[in-house]
Coordinates of N, CA and C in Angstrom, one line a residue:
M838 N 7.5 -23.0 -1.1 CA 7.1 -21.6 -1.2 C 8.2 -20.7 -1.4
R839 N 9.3 -20.9 -0.5 CA 10.4 -20.0 -0.6 C 11.1 -20.1 -2.0
R840 N 11.3 -21.3 -2.5 CA 11.9 -21.5 -3.8 C 11.1 -20.8 -4.9
R841 N 9.8 -20.9 -4.8 CA 9.0 -20.3 -5.8 C 9.1 -18.7 -5.8
L842 N 9.2 -18.2 -4.6 CA 9.4 -16.8 -4.5 C 10.7 -16.3 -5.0
R843 N 11.7 -17.1 -4.8 CA 13.1 -16.8 -5.4 C 13.0 -16.7 -6.9
R844 N 12.3 -17.7 -7.5 CA 12.2 -17.7 -8.9 C 11.3 -16.6 -9.5
A845 N 10.4 -16.1 -8.7 CA 9.4 -15.2 -9.1 C 10.0 -13.9 -9.6
R846 N 9.5 -13.4 -10.7 CA 10.0 -12.1 -11.2 C 9.2 -11.0 -10.5
A847 N 9.9 -10.0 -10.0 CA 9.2 -8.8 -9.4 C 9.1 -7.7 -10.4
E848 N 8.0 -7.0 -10.3 CA 7.8 -5.8 -11.2 C 7.4 -4.7 -10.3
R849 N 7.8 -3.5 -10.7 CA 7.4 -2.3 -10.0 C 5.9 -2.2 -10.2
I850 N 5.2 -1.7 -9.2 CA 3.7 -1.5 -9.4 C 3.5 -0.3 -10.2
A851 N 2.9 -0.4 -11.4 CA 2.7 0.7 -12.2 C 1.8 1.8 -11.5
P852 N 2.2 3.0 -11.5 CA 1.3 4.0 -11.0 C 0.0 4.0 -11.7
S853 N -1.1 4.3 -11.0 CA -2.4 4.2 -11.6 C -2.6 5.4 -12.6
P854 N -3.1 5.1 -13.8 CA -3.3 6.1 -14.8 C -4.5 7.0 -14.4
N855 N -4.8 8.0 -15.2 CA -5.9 8.9 -15.0 C -7.2 8.3 -15.6
H856 N -8.1 8.0 -14.7 CA -9.4 7.4 -15.2 C -10.6 8.3 -15.1
R857 N -10.3 9.6 -14.9 CA -11.4 10.5 -14.7 C -12.1 10.9 -16.0
G858 N -11.4 10.9 -17.1 CA -12.0 11.2 -18.4 C -12.4 12.6 -18.5
E859 N -11.7 13.5 -17.8 CA -12.1 14.9 -17.8 C -11.7 15.7 -19.0
G860 N -12.4 16.7 -19.4 CA -11.9 17.6 -20.5 C -12.4 17.1 -21.8
P861 N -12.2 18.0 -22.9 CA -12.6 17.6 -24.2 C -11.8 16.5 -24.8
P862 N -12.2 15.9 -25.9 CA -11.4 14.8 -26.5 C -10.0 15.0 -26.8
D863 N -9.6 16.3 -27.2 CA -8.2 16.5 -27.5 C -7.3 16.4 -26.3
R864 N -7.8 16.4 -25.1 CA -7.0 16.2 -23.9 C -6.4 14.8 -23.8
R865 N -6.9 13.9 -24.6 CA -6.3 12.6 -24.6 C -5.0 12.5 -25.2
K866 N -4.6 13.6 -26.0 CA -3.3 13.7 -26.6 C -2.2 14.0 -25.5
L867 N -2.6 14.6 -24.4 CA -1.7 15.0 -23.3 C -1.3 13.7 -22.5
P868 N -0.1 13.7 -21.9 CA 0.3 12.6 -21.1 C -0.7 12.5 -19.9
A869 N -1.0 11.3 -19.5 CA -1.9 11.0 -18.4 C -1.2 11.3 -17.1
K870 N -1.9 11.8 -16.1 CA -1.3 11.9 -14.8 C -1.1 10.6 -14.2
R871 N -0.1 10.5 -13.3 CA 0.2 9.2 -12.6 C -0.2 9.4 -11.2
Y872 N -0.7 8.3 -10.6 CA -1.1 8.3 -9.2 C -0.4 7.2 -8.5
G873 N -0.1 7.5 -7.2 CA 0.5 6.5 -6.3 C 0.0 6.8 -4.9
S874 N 0.7 6.3 -3.9 CA 0.4 6.6 -2.5 C 1.6 7.1 -1.8
A875 N 1.4 7.7 -0.6 CA 2.5 8.3 0.2 C 2.1 8.2 1.6
F876 N 3.0 8.6 2.5 CA 2.7 8.6 3.9 C 3.7 9.6 4.7
A877 N 3.2 10.1 5.8 CA 4.0 11.0 6.6 C 5.1 10.2 7.2
F878 N 6.3 10.8 7.2 CA 7.5 10.2 7.7 C 8.6 11.2 8.0
G879 N 9.0 11.3 9.2 CA 10.0 12.3 9.5 C 9.4 13.5 10.1
P880 N 10.1 14.7 10.0 CA 9.6 15.9 10.6 C 8.3 16.3 9.9
A881 N 7.6 17.3 10.5 CA 6.4 17.8 10.0 C 6.5 18.2 8.6
G882 N 5.5 17.8 7.7 CA 5.5 18.2 6.3 C 6.3 17.3 5.4
H883 N 7.0 16.3 5.9 CA 7.8 15.4 5.1 C 7.0 14.1 4.9
F884 N 7.1 13.6 3.6 CA 6.4 12.4 3.2 C 7.3 11.5 2.4
I885 N 7.0 10.2 2.4 CA 7.8 9.2 1.6 C 6.8 8.6 0.6
T886 N 7.4 8.4 -0.6 CA 6.7 7.6 -1.6 C 7.7 6.9 -2.5
A887 N 7.2 6.1 -3.5 CA 8.1 5.4 -4.3 C 8.7 6.4 -5.4
A888 N 10.0 6.2 -5.6 CA 10.7 7.1 -6.6 C 10.1 7.0 -8.0
H889 N 9.7 5.8 -8.4 CA 9.2 5.6 -9.7 C 7.8 6.3 -10.0
V890 N 7.2 6.7 -8.9 CA 5.9 7.4 -9.0 C 6.1 8.8 -9.4
V891 N 7.2 9.5 -8.8 CA 7.3 10.9 -8.9 C 8.5 11.4 -9.8
T892 N 9.3 10.4 -10.2 CA 10.4 10.8 -11.1 C 9.9 11.4 -12.4
G893 N 10.5 12.6 -12.7 CA 10.1 13.2 -14.0 C 8.8 14.1 -14.0
C894 N 8.3 14.3 -12.8 CA 7.0 15.1 -12.7 C 7.3 16.5 -12.8
T895 N 6.5 17.3 -13.5 CA 6.6 18.8 -13.4 C 5.9 19.4 -12.2
R896 N 4.9 18.6 -11.7 CA 4.2 19.0 -10.5 C 3.8 17.8 -9.7
I897 N 3.9 17.9 -8.4 CA 3.5 16.8 -7.5 C 2.5 17.4 -6.5
D898 N 1.4 16.6 -6.3 CA 0.4 17.0 -5.3 C 0.1 15.8 -4.4
L899 N -0.2 16.2 -3.1 CA -0.7 15.2 -2.2 C -2.1 15.4 -1.9
E900 N -2.9 14.4 -2.0 CA -4.4 14.5 -1.7 C -4.8 13.7 -0.5
T901 N -5.6 14.3 0.3 CA -6.1 13.7 1.5 C -7.3 12.9 1.2
A902 N -7.8 12.0 2.2 CA -9.0 11.3 2.0 C -10.2 12.2 1.8
A903 N -10.1 13.4 2.4 CA -11.2 14.4 2.3 C -11.2 15.1 0.9
G904 N -10.2 14.9 0.1 CA -10.1 15.5 -1.2 C -9.3 16.8 -1.3
D905 N -8.7 17.2 -0.2 CA -7.9 18.4 -0.2 C -6.5 18.1 -0.8
R906 N -6.1 19.0 -1.6 CA -4.8 18.9 -2.3 C -3.8 19.9 -1.8
F907 N -2.5 19.4 -1.7 CA -1.4 20.3 -1.3 C -0.2 20.0 -2.3
A908 N 0.4 21.1 -2.8 CA 1.6 20.9 -3.6 C 2.7 20.3 -2.8
A909 N 3.6 19.5 -3.4 CA 4.7 18.9 -2.7 C 6.0 19.1 -3.6
D910 N 7.1 19.2 -2.9 CA 8.4 19.3 -3.6 C 9.2 18.0 -3.4
L911 N 9.9 17.6 -4.5 CA 10.7 16.5 -4.4 C 12.1 16.9 -3.8
L912 N 12.4 16.4 -2.6 CA 13.6 16.8 -2.0 C 14.8 15.9 -2.3
A913 N 14.5 14.6 -2.4 CA 15.6 13.6 -2.6 C 15.0 12.3 -3.1
E914 N 15.9 11.5 -3.7 CA 15.5 10.1 -4.2 C 16.6 9.2 -3.8
A915 N 16.2 7.9 -3.5 CA 17.2 6.8 -3.2 C 16.8 5.7 -4.1
M916 N 17.4 5.6 -5.3 CA 17.1 4.6 -6.3 C 17.4 3.2 -5.8
D917 N 18.4 3.1 -4.8 CA 18.7 1.7 -4.3 C 17.6 1.1 -3.5
M918 N 16.6 1.9 -3.2 CA 15.4 1.3 -2.5 C 14.1 1.9 -3.1
D919 N 14.2 2.6 -4.2 CA 13.0 3.1 -4.9 C 12.2 4.1 -4.0
A920 N 12.9 4.9 -3.2 CA 12.2 5.8 -2.3 C 12.4 7.3 -2.7
A921 N 11.4 8.1 -2.4 CA 11.5 9.5 -2.7 C 11.0 10.3 -1.5
L922 N 11.7 11.4 -1.1 CA 11.3 12.2 0.0 C 10.6 13.5 -0.5
L923 N 9.4 13.8 0.0 CA 8.7 14.9 -0.4 C 8.5 15.9 0.8
R924 N 8.3 17.2 0.5 CA 8.0 18.1 1.5 C 6.7 18.9 1.0
S925 N 5.8 19.1 2.0 CA 4.6 19.8 1.6 C 4.1 20.6 2.8
D926 N 3.1 21.5 2.5 CA 2.5 22.3 3.6 C 1.4 21.4 4.3
L927 N 1.1 20.3 3.8 CA 0.2 19.4 4.4 C 0.8 18.9 5.7
Q928 N 0.1 19.0 6.8 CA 0.6 18.6 8.1 C -0.1 17.3 8.6
V929 N 0.6 16.3 8.7 CA 0.1 15.0 9.1 C 1.0 14.4 10.2
V930 N 0.5 14.0 11.3 CA 1.3 13.3 12.3 C 1.7 11.9 11.9
P931 N 3.0 11.6 11.8 CA 3.3 10.3 11.3 C 3.0 9.2 12.4
A932 N 2.8 8.0 11.9 CA 2.7 6.9 12.8 C 4.0 6.5 13.4
S933 N 4.0 5.8 14.5 CA 5.3 5.3 15.1 C 5.8 4.2 14.2
S934 N 7.1 3.9 14.3 CA 7.7 2.9 13.5 C 8.1 1.7 14.3
V935 N 8.1 0.5 13.8 CA 8.6 -0.6 14.5 C 10.1 -0.5 14.6
R936 N 10.7 -1.1 15.7 CA 12.1 -1.0 15.9 C 12.9 -2.2 15.4
D937 N 12.2 -3.3 15.3 CA 12.8 -4.6 14.9 C 12.3 -5.1 13.6
V938 N 13.1 -5.9 12.9 CA 12.6 -6.5 11.7 C 11.5 -7.5 12.0
L939 N 10.4 -7.5 11.1 CA 9.3 -8.3 11.4 C 9.6 -9.8 11.0
S940 N 9.0 -10.7 11.8 CA 9.3 -12.1 11.6 C 8.2 -12.6 10.6
K941 N 8.5 -13.8 10.0 CA 7.6 -14.4 9.1 C 6.3 -14.7 9.8
D942 N 5.2 -14.5 9.0 CA 3.8 -14.7 9.4 C 3.3 -13.6 10.3
R943 N 4.0 -12.6 10.5 CA 3.5 -11.4 11.3 C 2.4 -10.8 10.5
P944 N 1.2 -10.5 11.1 CA 0.1 -9.9 10.4 C 0.5 -8.4 10.0
V945 N 0.1 -8.0 8.8 CA 0.4 -6.7 8.4 C -0.7 -6.2 7.5
K946 N -0.7 -4.9 7.2 CA -1.8 -4.3 6.3 C -1.1 -3.2 5.5
A947 N -1.5 -3.2 4.2 CA -1.1 -2.2 3.2 C -2.2 -1.2 3.1
V948 N -1.9 0.1 3.1 CA -2.9 1.2 3.0 C -2.5 2.0 1.8
G949 N -3.4 2.2 0.9 CA -3.1 3.0 -0.3 C -4.3 3.2 -1.2
Y950 N -4.0 3.6 -2.4 CA -5.0 4.0 -3.4 C -4.8 3.1 -4.7
P951 N -5.1 1.8 -4.6 CA -4.9 0.9 -5.7 C -5.9 1.2 -6.8
E952 N -5.5 0.9 -8.0 CA -6.4 1.0 -9.2 C -7.3 -0.2 -9.2
E953 N -8.6 0.1 -9.2 CA -9.6 -1.0 -9.3 C -10.7 -0.6 -10.2
G954 N -10.3 -0.4 -11.5 CA -11.3 0.0 -12.5 C -11.5 1.5 -12.5
L955 N -12.1 2.1 -11.5 CA -12.3 3.5 -11.3 C -11.3 4.0 -10.2
M956 N -10.9 5.2 -10.3 CA -9.9 5.7 -9.3 C -10.6 5.9 -8.0
R957 N -10.0 5.3 -7.0 CA -10.5 5.3 -5.6 C -10.5 6.8 -5.0
L958 N -11.6 7.1 -4.3 CA -11.6 8.4 -3.6 C -11.1 8.3 -2.2
T959 N -11.1 7.1 -1.6 CA -10.6 7.0 -0.3 C -9.6 5.8 -0.3
P960 N -8.6 5.8 0.7 CA -7.6 4.7 0.7 C -8.3 3.4 1.0
R961 N -7.6 2.3 0.6 CA -8.1 1.0 0.8 C -7.1 0.3 1.7
V962 N -7.6 -0.6 2.6 CA -6.7 -1.3 3.5 C -6.8 -2.8 3.1
R963 N -5.6 -3.4 2.8 CA -5.6 -4.8 2.5 C -4.7 -5.5 3.6
T964 N -5.2 -6.6 4.1 CA -4.5 -7.3 5.2 C -3.8 -8.5 4.7
G965 N -2.7 -8.9 5.4 CA -2.0 -10.1 5.0 C -1.0 -10.5 6.0
R966 N 0.1 -11.2 5.6 CA 1.2 -11.6 6.5 C 2.5 -11.5 5.8
I967 N 3.5 -11.4 6.6 CA 4.9 -11.4 6.1 C 5.2 -12.8 5.6
A968 N 5.5 -12.9 4.3 CA 5.8 -14.2 3.7 C 7.3 -14.6 3.8
G969 N 8.1 -13.7 4.0 CA 9.5 -13.9 4.2 C 10.4 -12.7 3.9
H970 N 11.7 -12.9 3.9 CA 12.6 -11.8 3.7 C 13.5 -12.2 2.5
G971 N 13.8 -11.2 1.6 CA 14.6 -11.5 0.5 C 15.3 -10.3 0.0
R972 N 15.9 -10.4 -1.2 CA 16.7 -9.4 -1.7 C 16.5 -9.4 -3.3
L973 N 16.2 -8.2 -3.8 CA 16.1 -8.1 -5.3 C 17.1 -7.1 -5.7
D974 N 17.7 -7.4 -6.9 CA 18.8 -6.5 -7.3 C 18.5 -5.1 -7.4
A975 N 17.3 -4.8 -7.8 CA 16.9 -3.4 -8.0 C 16.5 -2.7 -6.7
Y976 N 16.3 -3.4 -5.7 CA 15.8 -2.8 -4.4 C 16.6 -3.1 -3.2
G977 N 17.4 -4.2 -3.2 CA 18.1 -4.6 -2.0 C 17.2 -5.4 -1.1
P978 N 17.4 -5.5 0.2 CA 16.6 -6.3 1.2 C 15.2 -5.8 1.2
L979 N 14.2 -6.7 1.2 CA 12.8 -6.4 1.2 C 12.0 -7.4 2.0
Y980 N 10.8 -7.0 2.4 CA 9.8 -8.0 2.9 C 9.0 -8.5 1.7
A981 N 8.8 -9.8 1.7 CA 7.8 -10.4 0.8 C 6.5 -10.5 1.6
V982 N 5.4 -9.9 1.1 CA 4.1 -9.9 1.9 C 3.0 -10.6 1.1
R983 N 2.2 -11.4 1.8 CA 1.1 -12.0 1.1 C -0.1 -11.1 1.1
I984 N 0.0 -10.1 0.2 CA -1.1 -9.1 0.1 C -1.2 -8.8 -1.4
A985 N -2.4 -8.7 -1.9 CA -2.7 -8.4 -3.3 C -2.6 -6.9 -3.5
V986 N -1.4 -6.4 -4.0 CA -1.2 -5.0 -4.3 C -1.4 -4.8 -5.8
R987 N -1.8 -3.5 -6.1 CA -2.1 -3.2 -7.5 C -1.5 -1.9 -7.8
G988 N -1.6 -1.5 -9.1 CA -1.2 -0.1 -9.5 C -1.9 0.9 -8.6
G989 N -1.1 1.9 -8.2 CA -1.6 2.9 -7.3 C -1.2 2.7 -5.9
N990 N -0.8 1.4 -5.5 CA -0.3 1.1 -4.2 C 1.1 1.5 -4.0
S991 N 1.8 1.8 -5.1 CA 3.2 2.2 -5.1 C 3.5 3.3 -4.1
G992 N 4.4 3.2 -3.2 CA 4.8 4.2 -2.3 C 3.9 4.2 -1.0
G993 N 2.9 3.3 -0.9 CA 2.0 3.3 0.2 C 2.7 2.6 1.4
P994 N 2.2 2.9 2.6 CA 2.8 2.3 3.8 C 2.3 0.9 4.1
L995 N 3.2 0.2 4.7 CA 2.9 -1.2 5.3 C 2.9 -1.0 6.8
F996 N 1.8 -1.4 7.4 CA 1.7 -1.2 8.9 C 1.6 -2.6 9.5
T997 N 2.0 -2.7 10.8 CA 1.7 -3.9 11.6 C 0.2 -3.9 11.9
D998 N -0.3 -5.0 12.5 CA -1.7 -5.0 12.8 C -2.1 -4.1 13.9
D999 N -1.1 -3.6 14.7 CA -1.4 -2.6 15.7 C -1.1 -1.1 15.3
G1000 N -0.9 -0.9 14.0 CA -0.8 0.4 13.4 C 0.6 1.1 13.4
R1001 N 1.7 0.3 13.6 CA 3.0 0.9 13.5 C 3.6 0.7 12.1
L1002 N 4.3 1.7 11.7 CA 4.9 1.6 10.3 C 6.0 0.6 10.2
A1003 N 5.8 -0.3 9.2 CA 6.8 -1.4 9.0 C 7.6 -1.2 7.7
G1004 N 7.1 -0.5 6.7 CA 7.8 -0.4 5.5 C 6.9 0.3 4.4
M1005 N 7.4 0.3 3.2 CA 6.8 1.0 2.0 C 6.6 0.0 0.9
V1006 N 5.5 -0.1 0.3 CA 5.2 -1.1 -0.8 C 5.8 -0.5 -2.1
V1007 N 6.5 -1.4 -2.8 CA 7.2 -0.9 -4.0 C 7.0 -1.8 -5.2
A1008 N 6.7 -3.1 -5.0 CA 6.7 -4.0 -6.1 C 5.8 -5.2 -5.8
K1009 N 5.6 -6.0 -6.9 CA 4.8 -7.3 -6.7 C 5.3 -8.3 -7.6
V1010 N 5.0 -9.6 -7.3 CA 5.4 -10.7 -8.2 C 4.6 -10.6 -9.5
D1011 N 5.3 -10.7 -10.6 CA 4.6 -10.8 -11.9 C 4.2 -12.2 -12.1
R1012 N 3.0 -12.6 -11.7 CA 2.5 -14.0 -11.7 C 2.4 -14.5 -13.1
S1013 N 2.0 -13.7 -14.1 CA 1.8 -14.2 -15.4 C 3.1 -14.6 -16.0
I1014 N 4.2 -13.9 -15.8 CA 5.5 -14.2 -16.3 C 6.0 -15.5 -15.7
V1015 N 5.8 -15.6 -14.3 CA 6.2 -16.8 -13.6 C 5.5 -18.0 -14.2
F1016 N 4.2 -17.9 -14.5 CA 3.4 -19.1 -15.0 C 3.9 -19.4 -16.4
R1017 N 4.2 -18.4 -17.3 CA 4.6 -18.7 -18.6 C 6.0 -19.4 -18.6
R1018 N 6.8 -19.0 -17.7 CA 8.2 -19.6 -17.6 C 8.3 -20.9 -16.9
T1019 N 7.5 -21.1 -15.9 CA 7.6 -22.3 -15.0 C 6.4 -23.2 -15.0
G1020 N 5.2 -22.7 -15.5 CA 4.0 -23.4 -15.4 C 3.4 -23.5 -14.0
E1021 N 4.0 -22.8 -13.1 CA 3.5 -22.8 -11.7 C 2.7 -21.6 -11.4
H1022 N 1.7 -21.8 -10.6 CA 0.9 -20.7 -10.0 C 1.4 -20.3 -8.7
V1023 N 1.9 -19.0 -8.6 CA 2.4 -18.5 -7.3 C 1.4 -17.6 -6.7
P1024 N 1.4 -17.5 -5.4 CA 0.5 -16.7 -4.7 C 0.7 -15.2 -5.0
K1025 N -0.3 -14.4 -4.7 CA -0.2 -12.9 -4.8 C 0.7 -12.4 -3.7
V1026 N 1.8 -11.9 -4.2 CA 2.9 -11.4 -3.2 C 3.3 -10.0 -3.6
G1027 N 3.4 -9.2 -2.7 CA 4.0 -7.8 -2.9 C 5.3 -7.7 -2.1
Y1028 N 6.0 -6.7 -2.4 CA 7.3 -6.4 -1.8 C 7.3 -5.1 -1.1
A1029 N 8.0 -5.0 0.0 CA 8.0 -3.7 0.8 C 9.4 -3.4 1.3
V1030 N 9.8 -2.2 1.2 CA 11.1 -1.8 1.8 C 11.0 -1.6 3.3
P1031 N 11.8 -2.3 4.1 CA 11.6 -2.2 5.6 C 11.8 -0.8 6.1
V1032 N 11.1 -0.4 7.1 CA 11.2 1.0 7.6 C 12.6 1.3 8.1
Q1033 N 13.4 0.4 8.5 CA 14.7 0.7 9.0 C 15.6 1.2 7.8
R1034 N 15.4 0.7 6.6 CA 16.1 1.3 5.4 C 15.6 2.7 5.1
L1035 N 14.3 2.9 5.2 CA 13.7 4.2 5.0 C 14.3 5.2 6.0
A1036 N 14.5 4.8 7.2 CA 15.1 5.7 8.3 C 16.5 6.0 7.9
S1037 N 17.2 5.1 7.3 CA 18.6 5.4 6.9 C 18.6 6.4 5.7
F1038 N 17.6 6.4 4.9 CA 17.4 7.3 3.8 C 17.2 8.7 4.4
L1039 N 16.4 8.9 5.4 CA 16.2 10.2 6.1 C 17.5 10.6 6.7
A1040 N 18.2 9.7 7.3 CA 19.5 10.1 8.0 C 20.5 10.6 7.1
R1041 N 20.5 10.2 5.8 CA 21.4 10.7 4.8 C 21.2 12.2 4.6
H1042 N 20.0 12.7 4.9 CA 19.6 14.1 4.8 C 19.4 14.8 6.1
D1043 N 20.0 14.2 7.1 CA 20.0 14.8 8.5 C 18.6 15.0 9.0
L1044 N 17.7 14.0 8.7 CA 16.4 13.9 9.3 C 16.2 12.7 10.1
V1045 N 15.4 12.7 11.1 CA 15.2 11.6 12.0 C 13.8 11.0 11.8
A1046 N 13.7 9.7 11.7 CA 12.5 9.0 11.6 C 11.8 8.9 12.9
P1047 N 10.4 9.0 12.9 CA 9.7 8.9 14.2 C 9.6 7.5 14.7
T1048 N 9.8 7.3 16.0 CA 9.7 6.0 16.6 C 8.6 5.9 17.6
D1049 N 8.3 7.1 18.3 CA 7.3 7.1 19.3 C 6.2 8.1 19.0
S1050 N 5.9 8.3 17.7 CA 4.9 9.2 17.4 C 3.5 8.5 17.5
D1051 N 2.4 9.3 17.5 CA 1.1 8.6 17.7 C 0.1 8.9 16.6
G1052 N 0.7 9.1 15.4 CA -0.2 9.4 14.2 C -0.9 8.2 13.8
P1053 N -2.0 8.4 13.0 CA -2.8 7.3 12.5 C -2.2 6.5 11.4
A1054 N -2.6 5.3 11.2 CA -2.1 4.4 10.1 C -2.9 4.7 8.8
E1055 N -2.4 5.8 8.1 CA -3.1 6.2 7.0 C -2.2 6.5 5.8
A1056 N -2.7 6.8 4.7 CA -1.9 7.2 3.5 C -2.6 8.3 2.8
Q1057 N -1.8 9.0 1.9 CA -2.2 10.1 1.1 C -2.0 9.7 -0.4
R1058 N -2.8 10.2 -1.3 CA -2.7 9.9 -2.7 C -1.6 10.9 -3.3
V1059 N -0.7 10.4 -4.1 CA 0.3 11.2 -4.8 C -0.3 11.4 -6.3
I1060 N -0.2 12.6 -6.7 CA -0.6 12.9 -8.1 C 0.5 13.5 -8.8
C1061 N 1.0 12.9 -9.9 CA 2.2 13.4 -10.6 C 1.7 13.9 -12.0
T1062 N 2.0 15.2 -12.2 CA 1.8 15.7 -13.6 C 3.0 15.7 -14.4
P1063 N 3.0 14.9 -15.5 CA 4.2 14.7 -16.3 C 4.4 15.9 -17.2
P1064 N 5.6 15.9 -17.8 CA 5.8 17.0 -18.8 C 4.9 16.9 -20.0
P1065 N 4.5 18.0 -20.6 CA 3.6 18.0 -21.8 C 4.3 17.3 -23.0

């Protein structure tokens, strides 16, 4: 299993495209909005998402499960871990964070807005386990997690089974490429940046990650409006 994961090629989870089909036909000529996931992290009004979801956006919005939207500003990016820091008037109490690195086989759950044919109106929770620890050139140290993540999960939180923040989902194994190159079927595996690295990202900007907060294990949708 470990050797197959080492050979597996990772790909960033493509942000979910716009499936609403709103507007007259000529709107199809405009760039589609991009969708991902985010979560509260740090002081009030601060959120973390994947940098590849929000890079190049002319407008960023956060949407709650109730459908309320709040504009967000991009404060900083950390390309070494594909993380972006947002600030918004949306007030969400962050969940507490784990203090230690999770061990293999620890139960975890990914919360986000994956693309599943039609755009989800509410976040989805997928459960799994830590498959191991690894390092990818584009991301540095990561968790490998046995969870089927999809487009739209990018930037979403990874929680422990008791609701503490453990990391951020950023990538998945490209199973089709692995099969074409090796003839092997590998399991559905996603990758997540450990929360300790996200805390170091906040520290670069003089912000402190929450460790004893009591917020819910939830996610918000990120909506990126690209340039015309």
